[in-house]
Phi, psi and omega in degrees: 000321180298320179294326178292319179295321184280345182294145180291129181277135179293145179286173181298318181298317181293322179298316179295322181296325182276338183287155179294322178295321178296320179295315179296317179295324178296318178293322176297319180295321179297318179294322179294320177296317178300318179297321178295321178295322179294328175294318176299319178304314180298313181297315184295312186279342170297321180281323181288320186262344185079171184299316182292314181296318180291328175300319177295315179298318180298322178295319179296315181294322179297323177296322177294323183299337175298325180279350185295321183299320180299316179295317179298319180292324176294322178297317177300314181296317180295319179297318181293318180295319179293321180296330179270005181063025178278353174264006183096173176293162185311323181288341178262348180299323184297324178296319178296313179298320179298320178297315179297316183296322177300317180294320180291324178293321175298316178297324179298316180295313183295313183289329175295316178298316180294321180294322178295317181294326184255022187300321181293320180293318179296317180298320179294322181294327181274339182090028180234059183301335183282353183226062182296325180288330173293320177296324180295340182276350188296306184292315175302325177296321177296322178293317178296323177297320179294320177299315178298320180295321178296318179297314180295320179299317178297318179293323175302312182297331178273003179067026176267075188281328182300312178298327178295314180297317179297319181295327179295316179293315181294329177298311179295316180294318180295321178299316180295312184291318179296318179296318178298317180296318182288322176294320177298332177280000175096013183272353174059223183301319179299318178297320178298323178288318182293342176299330182292305179296328178295318177296318177303317182297316179298315181294322179298320177297317178297317179292329176297320177294320178296316179297321178299319180291323183285321188253346180080188181293162180296132178245122178269106183266349184086348178286150179297137178277136178298125184281148178294322178298318178294321178298314180293319179297322179283349183267023183294330181295307177296329178298310181293317182298314180292326177297315181293322176295321177296322177296316179294333181282330190242347186298324184297324180294322180294315180292323179301326179298330182268330189261336184256155173302158187304313181296317180292321179295319178295317178294322178298318180297320178295316178297323179295322177299315179298318183292329186285357176300330179295323180295321179294326174298317180297324178299319177295316179297323180297335178298331178268323186298312189299307181294326180291318177294321178300314183294317180293319179296317180295330180276000180083011179266159179287117182276355184300326177303329178294316179295315182296322178295318179297318180294324179295319178295318179301313181296319180298325180277324184284331185303312178299322179297317180295324177297319178294318179300324182279322188275322186218057183294318183293318179297318180298312181294323180293317180291323185277321190237351179105163184291343182279353185239045181246005183296334183264020181302320180293340181270349188298319181295322178293319179292321177297316178295321179297316181289331174295318177295321177296324177296322175300316179297320180299312180296322180292323176297316177301320179298315182288329173298320179299326181273357180080020180275151178230356187295338181292341185297320182292327177296310180299320182296314181296314182291322178297328177283326184282327186302308181296330178294314179297317181292324181288335183275352184268152174240022181284168177280194184299315182294315177297322177300313179295327178297322177295318177300318178299315179298319179298316182290332173300315179296316181298307185296314182294320181292312182293318180296321178297318178295320181295315180291328180284332183303317182290323179295321179296315181296319180297320179294319179296320181295325180291000000 
């Protein structure tokens, strides 16, 4: 007892750093910082490239974002497999990762060569004939993103959350700095696009060093290595789930472009960008939620506290944003996007609440993926099909349009959360 009394007590910062809530909040903060850097990226390159140049860059980046879902789903699958020790013990994980990385590097070389040869055709398909070399970078960037996602997924499964959070911040910062350097070298839009794969490559090298330190040298155990093809094939649930969530996140902006006047549609899109910051926070929290829920479920423990803690952190971070959306929406939009994009100020609170509900659905989906559940897919599928129909049938203004989006997300969040909380009770009953 005396030694315990005399022992140095950890400070508040150290206690928070070691706690599960602190780890989840740290990942959320890293994602939020990355999102802020991307906002700076938008502001800087809008001014450097002009409206036309940035429009071309936005088209190139949007084409890459189609490949983003595949990388995110692979990360989810890798994190779950590592948390369940299906990649082997930590000393054998490196052999599995090395096998995957070799295949991805071979694919990178082959697809880069094909993209260079077909650069004009790819640029024409995207509508950026003036930037063929930027178009040639899209598929290689997707391969590098998948490699980075596999590394992060393995580290998540090993509970190495700090390197994952740091890599998220460095990715955003590296993308900005690399793009600035290449644009400064006279490469224009192509240079701004090439900054993204270059940043991915630098971060991947850094994570490789972290993995080497965490897992040690490669150990050949003779056990079969988990194949990358098998990992991707088994990951169809997160692939479909993340795709449907992405549709629910972005469909309203697409329909608004067709149903609302041009000025109102542009202002609505700006308000939607501000509201979606809550979703990016949820993505950061989900990096902690999935492996922890997987581990507790596999150990026969109730994983629901992990979900409830994640939702509490989300609400705590989202609440101040919602207060700002309600109290000063016009001021926020004017400061962030300019005086010409404030027409949707009245809709901002509805969009903020809708995206908060979508963030709840996102975390619950991550939770159910951890438990091996698939029932949430039909809910997401039905609502994703109904949302554009409902939005297209309305003749309401911007606020009414946002109100429909809020109603849709209410249905999504309540349905998915009910399924998620019930999933554990069903399993517990079956186990009994």
